[in-house]
PDB file of C-alpha atoms in Angstrom:
ATOM      1  CA  MET A 253     -27.544  23.052  -3.540  1.00 49.00           C
ATOM      2  CA  MET A 254     -26.569  25.872  -1.164  1.00 49.00           C
ATOM      3  CA  LYS A 255     -24.774  29.058  -2.296  1.00 54.00           C
ATOM      4  CA  HIS A 256     -22.546  31.525  -0.428  1.00 64.00           C
ATOM      5  CA  LYS A 257     -22.018  29.268   2.541  1.00 91.00           C
ATOM      6  CA  THR A 258     -19.073  28.888   4.856  1.00 96.00           C
ATOM      7  CA  ILE A 259     -16.630  25.987   4.656  1.00 96.00           C
ATOM      8  CA  PHE A 260     -18.118  24.806   7.956  1.00 96.00           C
ATOM      9  CA  GLU A 261     -21.616  24.619   6.443  1.00 96.00           C
ATOM     10  CA  ALA A 262     -20.316  22.894   3.328  1.00 96.00           C
ATOM     11  CA  LEU A 263     -18.509  20.336   5.479  1.00 97.00           C
ATOM     12  CA  LYS A 264     -21.655  19.753   7.531  1.00 96.00           C
ATOM     13  CA  TRP A 265     -23.706  19.165   4.380  1.00 96.00           C
ATOM     14  CA  ALA A 266     -21.120  16.844   2.793  1.00 97.00           C
ATOM     15  CA  SER A 267     -20.649  14.793   5.984  1.00 96.00           C
ATOM     16  CA  SER A 268     -24.405  14.303   6.452  1.00 96.00           C
ATOM     17  CA  TYR A 269     -24.882  13.378   2.794  1.00 97.00           C
ATOM     18  CA  LEU A 270     -22.124  10.745   2.937  1.00 96.00           C
ATOM     19  CA  VAL A 271     -23.481   9.266   6.182  1.00 96.00           C
ATOM     20  CA  ASP A 272     -26.923   8.984   4.522  1.00 96.00           C
ATOM     21  CA  LYS A 273     -25.258   7.075   1.673  1.00 95.00           C
ATOM     22  CA  GLY A 274     -23.510   4.706   4.089  1.00 93.00           C
ATOM     23  CA  ARG A 275     -20.049   6.242   3.680  1.00 93.00           C
ATOM     24  CA  ASP A 276     -17.532   7.533   6.240  1.00 90.00           C
ATOM     25  CA  GLU A 277     -18.248  11.160   7.141  1.00 91.00           C
ATOM     26  CA  ASN A 278     -14.490  11.855   7.505  1.00 94.00           C
ATOM     27  CA  ALA A 279     -14.207  11.585   3.726  1.00 96.00           C
ATOM     28  CA  ALA A 280     -15.880  15.006   3.436  1.00 97.00           C
ATOM     29  CA  ARG A 281     -13.082  16.645   5.412  1.00 97.00           C
ATOM     30  CA  LEU A 282     -10.387  14.883   3.374  1.00 96.00           C
ATOM     31  CA  LEU A 283     -12.025  16.035   0.132  1.00 97.00           C
ATOM     32  CA  LEU A 284     -12.185  19.631   1.381  1.00 97.00           C
ATOM     33  CA  GLN A 285      -8.540  19.468   2.475  1.00 96.00           C
ATOM     34  CA  HIS A 286      -7.689  18.389  -1.064  1.00 96.00           C
ATOM     35  CA  ILE A 287      -9.721  21.198  -2.621  1.00 97.00           C
ATOM     36  CA  TYR A 288      -7.948  23.777  -0.442  1.00 97.00           C
ATOM     37  CA  GLN A 289      -4.582  21.967  -0.616  1.00 95.00           C
ATOM     38  CA  THR A 290      -4.220  22.130   3.146  1.00 95.00           C
ATOM     39  CA  ASN A 291      -3.994  19.837   6.179  1.00 93.00           C
ATOM     40  CA  TYR A 292      -6.477  19.256   8.997  1.00 95.00           C
ATOM     41  CA  SER A 293      -5.451  22.264  11.097  1.00 97.00           C
ATOM     42  CA  GLY A 294      -5.285  24.506   8.014  1.00 96.00           C
ATOM     43  CA  LEU A 295      -8.855  23.602   7.131  1.00 97.00           C
ATOM     44  CA  MET A 296     -10.057  24.108  10.717  1.00 96.00           C
ATOM     45  CA  MET A 297      -8.643  27.642  10.692  1.00 97.00           C
ATOM     46  CA  ARG A 298     -10.701  28.486   7.597  1.00 96.00           C
ATOM     47  CA  MET A 299     -14.040  27.102   8.788  1.00 96.00           C
ATOM     48  CA  HIS A 300     -15.737  30.522   8.724  1.00 96.00           C
ATOM     49  CA  ASP A 301     -14.435  31.477   5.252  1.00 96.00           C
ATOM     50  CA  ILE A 302     -16.999  31.630   2.463  1.00 95.00           C
ATOM     51  CA  ILE A 303     -16.609  28.744   0.007  1.00 95.00           C
ATOM     52  CA  SER A 304     -16.678  29.856  -3.628  1.00 94.00           C
ATOM     53  CA  ASN A 305     -19.248  28.478  -6.069  1.00 93.00           C
ATOM     54  CA  ASP A 306     -16.497  26.722  -8.036  1.00 95.00           C
ATOM     55  CA  GLN A 307     -15.147  25.038  -4.925  1.00 96.00           C
ATOM     56  CA  LEU A 308     -18.660  24.109  -3.839  1.00 95.00           C
ATOM     57  CA  GLU A 309     -19.287  22.541  -7.243  1.00 96.00           C
ATOM     58  CA  GLN A 310     -16.008  20.654  -6.997  1.00 97.00           C
ATOM     59  CA  LEU A 311     -16.926  19.386  -3.518  1.00 97.00           C
ATOM     60  CA  GLU A 312     -20.365  18.286  -4.714  1.00 96.00           C
ATOM     61  CA  ASN A 313     -18.746  16.382  -7.612  1.00 97.00           C
ATOM     62  CA  TYR A 314     -16.239  14.658  -5.308  1.00 97.00           C
ATOM     63  CA  VAL A 315     -18.889  13.814  -2.704  1.00 97.00           C
ATOM     64  CA  ASN A 316     -21.153  12.275  -5.350  1.00 96.00           C
ATOM     65  CA  GLN A 317     -18.254  10.174  -6.680  1.00 96.00           C
ATOM     66  CA  HIS A 318     -17.470   8.884  -3.200  1.00 95.00           C
ATOM     67  CA  ALA A 319     -21.154   8.269  -2.446  1.00 95.00           C
ATOM     68  CA  LEU A 320     -21.191   5.991  -5.507  1.00 92.00           C
ATOM     69  CA  GLY A 321     -18.238   4.068  -4.081  1.00 89.00           C
ATOM     70  CA  ARG A 322     -15.100   5.580  -5.601  1.00 91.00           C
ATOM     71  CA  PRO A 323     -12.341   5.625  -2.936  1.00 91.00           C
ATOM     72  CA  VAL A 324     -11.315   9.068  -1.683  1.00 95.00           C
ATOM     73  CA  GLN A 325      -7.678   8.322  -2.606  1.00 94.00           C
ATOM     74  CA  TYR A 326      -8.586   7.788  -6.264  1.00 91.00           C
ATOM     75  CA  ILE A 327     -10.614  11.020  -6.283  1.00 96.00           C
ATOM     76  CA  THR A 328      -7.773  13.098  -4.795  1.00 96.00           C
ATOM     77  CA  GLY A 329      -5.081  11.008  -6.536  1.00 95.00           C
ATOM     78  CA  VAL A 330      -2.919  10.814  -3.413  1.00 95.00           C
ATOM     79  CA  GLU A 331      -2.332   8.711  -0.304  1.00 95.00           C
ATOM     80  CA  GLU A 332       0.100   9.119   2.583  1.00 94.00           C
ATOM     81  CA  PHE A 333       2.482   6.273   3.380  1.00 96.00           C
ATOM     82  CA  TYR A 334       5.270   6.333   5.963  1.00 97.00           C
ATOM     83  CA  GLY A 335       5.125  10.139   6.100  1.00 95.00           C
ATOM     84  CA  ARG A 336       5.359  10.603   2.329  1.00 96.00           C
ATOM     85  CA  SER A 337       2.735  11.396  -0.281  1.00 96.00           C
ATOM     86  CA  TYR A 338       2.102   8.987  -3.171  1.00 97.00           C
ATOM     87  CA  THR A 339       0.231   9.317  -6.427  1.00 96.00           C
ATOM     88  CA  VAL A 340      -2.417   6.587  -6.638  1.00 96.00           C
ATOM     89  CA  ASN A 341      -4.889   5.680  -9.363  1.00 92.00           C
ATOM     90  CA  GLU A 342      -6.946   2.703 -10.495  1.00 86.00           C
ATOM     91  CA  SER A 343      -3.798   0.933 -11.785  1.00 86.00           C
ATOM     92  CA  VAL A 344      -2.456   0.388  -8.245  1.00 90.00           C
ATOM     93  CA  LEU A 345      -3.639  -0.773  -4.852  1.00 87.00           C
ATOM     94  CA  ILE A 346      -4.073   2.033  -2.310  1.00 88.00           C
ATOM     95  CA  PRO A 347      -1.220   1.640   0.245  1.00 92.00           C
ATOM     96  CA  ARG A 348      -2.498   0.466   3.640  1.00 90.00           C
ATOM     97  CA  PRO A 349      -1.293   1.453   7.123  1.00 93.00           C
ATOM     98  CA  GLU A 350      -0.500  -2.220   7.873  1.00 93.00           C
ATOM     99  CA  THR A 351       2.146  -2.176   5.164  1.00 95.00           C
ATOM    100  CA  GLU A 352       3.931   0.608   7.045  1.00 97.00           C
ATOM    101  CA  GLU A 353       4.364  -1.975   9.807  1.00 97.00           C
ATOM    102  CA  LEU A 354       6.026  -4.305   7.279  1.00 97.00           C
ATOM    103  CA  ILE A 355       8.583  -1.543   6.656  1.00 98.00           C
ATOM    104  CA  VAL A 356       9.258  -1.055  10.388  1.00 98.00           C
ATOM    105  CA  ALA A 357       9.695  -4.793  10.973  1.00 98.00           C
ATOM    106  CA  ALA A 358      11.919  -5.163   7.891  1.00 98.00           C
ATOM    107  CA  LEU A 359      14.167  -2.227   8.820  1.00 97.00           C
ATOM    108  CA  ASN A 360      14.654  -3.566  12.356  1.00 97.00           C
ATOM    109  CA  ARG A 361      15.689  -6.968  11.048  1.00 97.00           C
ATOM    110  CA  ILE A 362      17.907  -5.582   8.270  1.00 97.00           C
ATOM    111  CA  HIS A 363      19.784  -3.379  10.748  1.00 96.00           C
ATOM    112  CA  LYS A 364      20.403  -6.361  13.038  1.00 95.00           C
ATOM    113  CA  LEU A 365      21.392  -8.691  10.219  1.00 95.00           C
ATOM    114  CA  PHE A 366      23.503  -6.362   8.068  1.00 95.00           C
ATOM    115  CA  GLY A 367      24.161  -3.202  10.116  1.00 89.00           C
ATOM    116  CA  LYS A 368      22.478   0.194   9.878  1.00 80.00           C
ATOM    117  CA  ASP A 369      24.294   1.661   6.879  1.00 80.00           C
ATOM    118  CA  ALA A 370      24.790  -1.539   4.917  1.00 83.00           C
ATOM    119  CA  SER A 371      24.626  -1.359   1.128  1.00 92.00           C
ATOM    120  CA  VAL A 372      22.190  -4.259   0.830  1.00 97.00           C
ATOM    121  CA  LYS A 373      20.498  -5.349  -2.387  1.00 98.00           C
ATOM    122  CA  ILE A 374      16.707  -5.233  -1.966  1.00 98.00           C
ATOM    123  CA  ALA A 375      13.913  -6.407  -4.274  1.00 98.00           C
ATOM    124  CA  ASP A 376      10.272  -5.403  -3.830  1.00 98.00           C
ATOM    125  CA  ILE A 377       8.138  -7.929  -5.733  1.00 97.00           C
ATOM    126  CA  GLY A 378       4.759  -6.635  -6.935  1.00 95.00           C
ATOM    127  CA  THR A 379       5.551  -3.022  -6.134  1.00 96.00           C
ATOM    128  CA  GLY A 380       2.224  -1.424  -7.195  1.00 94.00           C
ATOM    129  CA  SER A 381       2.471   2.271  -6.275  1.00 96.00           C
ATOM    130  CA  GLY A 382       6.130   1.739  -5.348  1.00 98.00           C
ATOM    131  CA  ALA A 383       5.476   2.527  -1.678  1.00 97.00           C
ATOM    132  CA  ILE A 384       7.602  -0.296  -0.211  1.00 98.00           C
ATOM    133  CA  ALA A 385      10.550   0.092  -2.590  1.00 98.00           C
ATOM    134  CA  ILE A 386      10.622   3.899  -2.349  1.00 98.00           C
ATOM    135  CA  THR A 387      10.353   3.879   1.441  1.00 98.00           C
ATOM    136  CA  MET A 388      13.204   1.374   1.724  1.00 98.00           C
ATOM    137  CA  LYS A 389      15.410   3.492  -0.562  1.00 98.00           C
ATOM    138  CA  CYS A 390      14.573   6.700   1.331  1.00 97.00           C
ATOM    139  CA  GLU A 391      15.185   5.058   4.719  1.00 96.00           C
ATOM    140  CA  MET A 392      18.325   3.195   3.543  1.00 96.00           C
ATOM    141  CA  PRO A 393      20.010   5.464   0.951  1.00 95.00           C
ATOM    142  CA  ASN A 394      22.960   3.049   0.585  1.00 95.00           C
ATOM    143  CA  ALA A 395      20.705   0.188  -0.480  1.00 97.00           C
ATOM    144  CA  GLU A 396      20.369  -0.909  -4.097  1.00 98.00           C
ATOM    145  CA  VAL A 397      16.627  -1.275  -4.674  1.00 98.00           C
ATOM    146  CA  VAL A 398      14.846  -3.016  -7.544  1.00 98.00           C
ATOM    147  CA  ALA A 399      11.044  -3.016  -7.849  1.00 98.00           C
ATOM    148  CA  THR A 400       9.059  -5.393 -10.029  1.00 97.00           C
ATOM    149  CA  ASP A 401       5.454  -5.675 -11.172  1.00 94.00           C
ATOM    150  CA  ILE A 402       3.498  -7.648 -13.743  1.00 92.00           C
ATOM    151  CA  SER A 403       1.507  -4.516 -14.625  1.00 93.00           C
ATOM    152  CA  GLU A 404       3.034  -1.925 -16.961  1.00 95.00           C
ATOM    153  CA  SER A 405       0.590   0.769 -15.824  1.00 94.00           C
ATOM    154  CA  ALA A 406       1.453   0.097 -12.170  1.00 94.00           C
ATOM    155  CA  LEU A 407       5.167   0.478 -12.935  1.00 97.00           C
ATOM    156  CA  LYS A 408       4.495   3.836 -14.620  1.00 97.00           C
ATOM    157  CA  THR A 409       2.745   5.068 -11.469  1.00 96.00           C
ATOM    158  CA  ALA A 410       5.578   3.711  -9.287  1.00 98.00           C
ATOM    159  CA  GLN A 411       8.206   5.431 -11.474  1.00 98.00           C
ATOM    160  CA  LYS A 412       6.344   8.729 -11.112  1.00 97.00           C
ATOM    161  CA  ASN A 413       6.335   8.298  -7.323  1.00 98.00           C
ATOM    162  CA  ALA A 414      10.045   7.442  -7.265  1.00 98.00           C
ATOM    163  CA  GLN A 415      10.844  10.600  -9.230  1.00 98.00           C
ATOM    164  CA  SER A 416       8.808  12.777  -6.882  1.00 97.00           C
ATOM    165  CA  HIS A 417      10.785  11.397  -3.914  1.00 98.00           C
ATOM    166  CA  ASN A 418      14.165  11.434  -5.707  1.00 98.00           C
ATOM    167  CA  ALA A 419      14.478   7.705  -5.070  1.00 98.00           C
ATOM    168  CA  GLN A 420      16.955   5.984  -7.382  1.00 98.00           C
ATOM    169  CA  ILE A 421      15.203   2.673  -8.022  1.00 98.00           C
ATOM    170  CA  GLU A 422      15.361   0.267 -10.943  1.00 98.00           C
ATOM    171  CA  PHE A 423      11.947  -0.869 -12.159  1.00 98.00           C
ATOM    172  CA  ARG A 424      11.497  -4.190 -13.951  1.00 98.00           C
ATOM    173  CA  LEU A 425       8.428  -5.637 -15.654  1.00 97.00           C
ATOM    174  CA  GLY A 426       7.659  -9.314 -15.029  1.00 95.00           C
ATOM    175  CA  ASP A 427       5.996 -11.992 -12.937  1.00 93.00           C
ATOM    176  CA  LEU A 428       7.237 -12.720  -9.403  1.00 92.00           C
ATOM    177  CA  THR A 429      10.977 -13.611  -9.406  1.00 96.00           C
ATOM    178  CA  GLU A 430      11.270 -13.711 -13.207  1.00 96.00           C
ATOM    179  CA  PRO A 431      12.877 -10.221 -13.419  1.00 97.00           C
ATOM    180  CA  LEU A 432      15.313 -11.086 -10.585  1.00 98.00           C
ATOM    181  CA  GLN A 433      16.937 -14.172 -12.132  1.00 96.00           C
ATOM    182  CA  ASN A 434      20.716 -14.641 -12.433  1.00 93.00           C
ATOM    183  CA  GLU A 435      21.395 -12.276  -9.507  1.00 97.00           C
ATOM    184  CA  LYS A 436      21.757 -12.720  -5.763  1.00 97.00           C
ATOM    185  CA  TRP A 437      19.734 -10.674  -3.281  1.00 98.00           C
ATOM    186  CA  ASP A 438      20.073  -9.733   0.384  1.00 98.00           C
ATOM    187  CA  VAL A 439      16.466  -8.762   1.050  1.00 98.00           C
ATOM    188  CA  ILE A 440      13.184  -9.724  -0.630  1.00 98.00           C
ATOM    189  CA  LEU A 441      10.006  -7.880   0.368  1.00 98.00           C
ATOM    190  CA  SER A 442       6.527  -8.378  -1.047  1.00 96.00           C
ATOM    191  CA  ASN A 443       2.904  -7.510  -0.408  1.00 92.00           C
ATOM    192  CA  PRO A 444       1.389  -9.831  -3.024  1.00 86.00           C
ATOM    193  CA  PRO A 445      -2.275 -10.392  -3.855  1.00 64.00           C
ATOM    194  CA  TYR A 446      -3.490 -12.710  -1.089  1.00 57.00           C
ATOM    195  CA  ILE A 447      -7.291 -12.596  -0.943  1.00 61.00           C
ATOM    196  CA  SER A 448      -9.090 -15.778  -1.993  1.00 52.00           C
ATOM    197  CA  TYR A 449     -11.827 -15.423  -4.597  1.00 45.00           C
ATOM    198  CA  GLU A 450     -14.305 -16.863  -2.059  1.00 54.00           C
ATOM    199  CA  GLU A 451     -13.697 -13.850   0.210  1.00 49.00           C
ATOM    200  CA  ALA A 452     -14.859 -11.369  -2.437  1.00 48.00           C
ATOM    201  CA  LYS A 453     -18.495 -11.559  -1.295  1.00 48.00           C
ATOM    202  CA  GLU A 454     -17.503 -10.241   2.150  1.00 54.00           C
ATOM    203  CA  MET A 455     -15.572  -7.250   0.799  1.00 45.00           C
ATOM    204  CA  SER A 456     -16.644  -3.625   0.503  1.00 54.00           C
ATOM    205  CA  GLU A 457     -17.801  -2.634  -2.980  1.00 56.00           C
ATOM    206  CA  VAL A 458     -15.554   0.445  -2.647  1.00 52.00           C
ATOM    207  CA  VAL A 459     -12.581  -1.926  -2.883  1.00 46.00           C
ATOM    208  CA  LEU A 460     -14.141  -4.510  -5.222  1.00 45.00           C
ATOM    209  CA  GLU A 461     -15.369  -2.106  -7.877  1.00 53.00           C
ATOM    210  CA  HIS A 462     -12.371   0.217  -7.989  1.00 47.00           C
ATOM    211  CA  GLU A 463      -9.068  -1.334  -6.889  1.00 48.00           C
ATOM    212  CA  PRO A 464      -7.259  -3.614  -9.377  1.00 51.00           C
ATOM    213  CA  HIS A 465      -8.315  -7.236  -8.882  1.00 46.00           C
ATOM    214  CA  SER A 466      -4.908  -8.446 -10.073  1.00 47.00           C
ATOM    215  CA  ALA A 467      -3.439  -6.777  -6.963  1.00 44.00           C
ATOM    216  CA  LEU A 468      -6.076  -8.204  -4.615  1.00 42.00           C
ATOM    217  CA  PHE A 469      -6.927 -11.798  -5.478  1.00 45.00           C
ATOM    218  CA  ALA A 470      -4.927 -15.010  -5.808  1.00 47.00           C
ATOM    219  CA  GLU A 471      -5.679 -18.673  -6.426  1.00 51.00           C
ATOM    220  CA  GLU A 472      -5.184 -21.602  -4.020  1.00 53.00           C
ATOM    221  CA  ASP A 473      -7.156 -19.766  -1.295  1.00 59.00           C
ATOM    222  CA  GLY A 474      -4.938 -16.724  -1.790  1.00 67.00           C
ATOM    223  CA  LEU A 475      -1.730 -18.708  -1.169  1.00 81.00           C
ATOM    224  CA  ILE A 476      -0.373 -19.435  -4.650  1.00 84.00           C
ATOM    225  CA  LEU A 477       2.111 -16.563  -4.821  1.00 87.00           C
ATOM    226  CA  TYR A 478       3.620 -17.367  -1.411  1.00 92.00           C
ATOM    227  CA  ARG A 479       4.067 -20.984  -2.483  1.00 91.00           C
ATOM    228  CA  LYS A 480       5.759 -19.915  -5.718  1.00 91.00           C
ATOM    229  CA  LEU A 481       7.966 -17.373  -3.928  1.00 93.00           C
ATOM    230  CA  ALA A 482       9.103 -19.975  -1.409  1.00 96.00           C
ATOM    231  CA  GLU A 483       9.906 -22.394  -4.246  1.00 95.00           C
ATOM    232  CA  GLN A 484      11.741 -19.864  -6.419  1.00 96.00           C
ATOM    233  CA  LEU A 485      13.762 -17.844  -3.886  1.00 97.00           C
ATOM    234  CA  PRO A 486      16.373 -20.364  -2.621  1.00 96.00           C
ATOM    235  CA  THR A 487      18.608 -19.950  -5.695  1.00 96.00           C
ATOM    236  CA  LEU A 488      18.328 -16.153  -5.626  1.00 97.00           C
ATOM    237  CA  LEU A 489      19.468 -15.332  -2.102  1.00 97.00           C
ATOM    238  CA  LYS A 490      22.837 -14.516  -0.567  1.00 95.00           C
ATOM    239  CA  LYS A 491      23.702 -15.509   2.995  1.00 93.00           C
ATOM    240  CA  PRO A 492      22.650 -13.974   5.272  1.00 95.00           C
ATOM    241  CA  ALA A 493      19.318 -12.938   3.712  1.00 98.00           C
ATOM    242  CA  LEU A 494      15.893 -11.737   4.762  1.00 98.00           C
ATOM    243  CA  ILE A 495      12.450 -12.358   3.261  1.00 98.00           C
ATOM    244  CA  GLY A 496       9.446 -10.366   4.504  1.00 98.00           C
ATOM    245  CA  VAL A 497       5.895 -10.708   3.182  1.00 97.00           C
ATOM    246  CA  GLU A 498       2.514  -9.290   4.129  1.00 95.00           C
ATOM    247  CA  ILE A 499      -0.225 -11.916   4.516  1.00 91.00           C
ATOM    248  CA  GLY A 500      -3.941 -12.334   5.128  1.00 86.00           C
ATOM    249  CA  HIS A 501      -4.628 -12.709   8.848  1.00 84.00           C
ATOM    250  CA  LEU A 502      -5.555 -16.414   8.534  1.00 83.00           C
ATOM    251  CA  GLN A 503      -2.584 -17.376   6.347  1.00 88.00           C
ATOM    252  CA  GLY A 504       0.288 -17.275   8.840  1.00 90.00           C
ATOM    253  CA  GLU A 505       0.757 -20.991   9.442  1.00 94.00           C
ATOM    254  CA  ALA A 506       0.390 -21.941   5.766  1.00 92.00           C
ATOM    255  CA  VAL A 507       2.851 -19.284   4.541  1.00 93.00           C
ATOM    256  CA  ALA A 508       5.338 -20.079   7.315  1.00 96.00           C
ATOM    257  CA  LYS A 509       5.174 -23.751   6.271  1.00 95.00           C
ATOM    258  CA  PHE A 510       6.066 -22.889   2.652  1.00 94.00           C
ATOM    259  CA  PHE A 511       9.198 -21.049   3.776  1.00 96.00           C
ATOM    260  CA  LYS A 512      10.107 -23.710   6.334  1.00 96.00           C
ATOM    261  CA  THR A 513      10.028 -26.303   3.550  1.00 96.00           C
ATOM    262  CA  SER A 514      12.288 -24.232   1.293  1.00 96.00           C
ATOM    263  CA  PHE A 515      14.558 -22.947   4.080  1.00 96.00           C
ATOM    264  CA  PRO A 516      14.623 -25.652   6.801  1.00 96.00           C
ATOM    265  CA  GLU A 517      17.452 -23.949   8.736  1.00 94.00           C
ATOM    266  CA  ALA A 518      15.918 -20.451   8.637  1.00 96.00           C
ATOM    267  CA  LYS A 519      14.323 -18.512  11.485  1.00 97.00           C
ATOM    268  CA  ILE A 520      10.644 -18.137  10.553  1.00 97.00           C
ATOM    269  CA  GLU A 521       8.446 -15.589  12.365  1.00 97.00           C
ATOM    270  CA  ILE A 522       4.735 -14.844  12.112  1.00 97.00           C
ATOM    271  CA  ILE A 523       4.268 -11.219  13.204  1.00 97.00           C
ATOM    272  CA  LYS A 524       1.030  -9.547  14.319  1.00 96.00           C
ATOM    273  CA  ASP A 525      -0.073  -6.071  13.219  1.00 95.00           C
ATOM    274  CA  ILE A 526      -1.253  -3.263  15.500  1.00 94.00           C
ATOM    275  CA  ASN A 527      -4.713  -4.894  15.611  1.00 93.00           C
ATOM    276  CA  GLN A 528      -3.166  -8.122  16.925  1.00 96.00           C
ATOM    277  CA  LYS A 529      -3.893 -10.020  13.710  1.00 93.00           C
ATOM    278  CA  ASN A 530      -1.260 -12.176  12.003  1.00 93.00           C
ATOM    279  CA  ARG A 531      -0.059  -9.926   9.187  1.00 94.00           C
ATOM    280  CA  PHE A 532       3.567 -10.676   8.238  1.00 97.00           C
ATOM    281  CA  VAL A 533       5.879 -13.612   7.824  1.00 97.00           C
ATOM    282  CA  PHE A 534       9.632 -13.100   8.042  1.00 98.00           C
ATOM    283  CA  CYS A 535      12.212 -15.657   7.017  1.00 98.00           C
ATOM    284  CA  GLU A 536      15.770 -14.980   8.206  1.00 97.00           C
ATOM    285  CA  ILE A 537      18.457 -17.033   6.508  1.00 95.00           C
ATOM    286  CA  ASP A 538      21.700 -16.820   8.437  1.00 87.00           C
ATOM    287  CA  VAL A 539      25.210 -17.804   7.357  1.00 62.00           C
TER     288      VAL A 539
END
């Protein structure tokens, strides 16, 4: 490979190589930003600097990993979510931009239902990296936030993220509502596994071969966890209360029906994401 080249030339090489391998050329820039621990504008200002042999070797290593399908976020170990940086690894799902919209929609509804500075009790079920729980605690410091997951390794990653953001959150190991029993909650949020096993053949191998399948796939056409949540939550909620879940874009009607069955008097909403696809279901239980 080339020696004594500028960052610009290294970026050009890496981008072309990734395009040839069927990957997104923007990954090259993100990998270089990570190597130089800088942002987009910081990297642009250094384009004519000479890249050292060590840094070139590091870039080549990263580019080869990504060419083979490893997600950029697992290579760099970080992902941005709601303006904050999170540690991510193969034990957790990489936070998606759509989930930021879940936060926005939840905060709007919580403020209307309970008031802006309310000390509500929030549970994030299936927390993964901790992104939802940590964001809610950071945005609502008065809230009491509990995060659960069935994966011990995921909880360790989430705890690390909570510490780095000074978010006082209680983490509990267990399946769905099991760790929340014998308590009453104001707000339940969840981005559970919702992809049906039949959909796997249509998915990118970058996701399939690297992200944890336990955080991606679910039985009953991806609906089993919503059905169980709807069945288990009625005894665990205060009044008023709010439930917000992220869904697959074809699951809106089915998920809404589960909650309508369990909460016949509730206000049920199917909300679209920025791409105009059904992405969230909210269930508002009033007094």
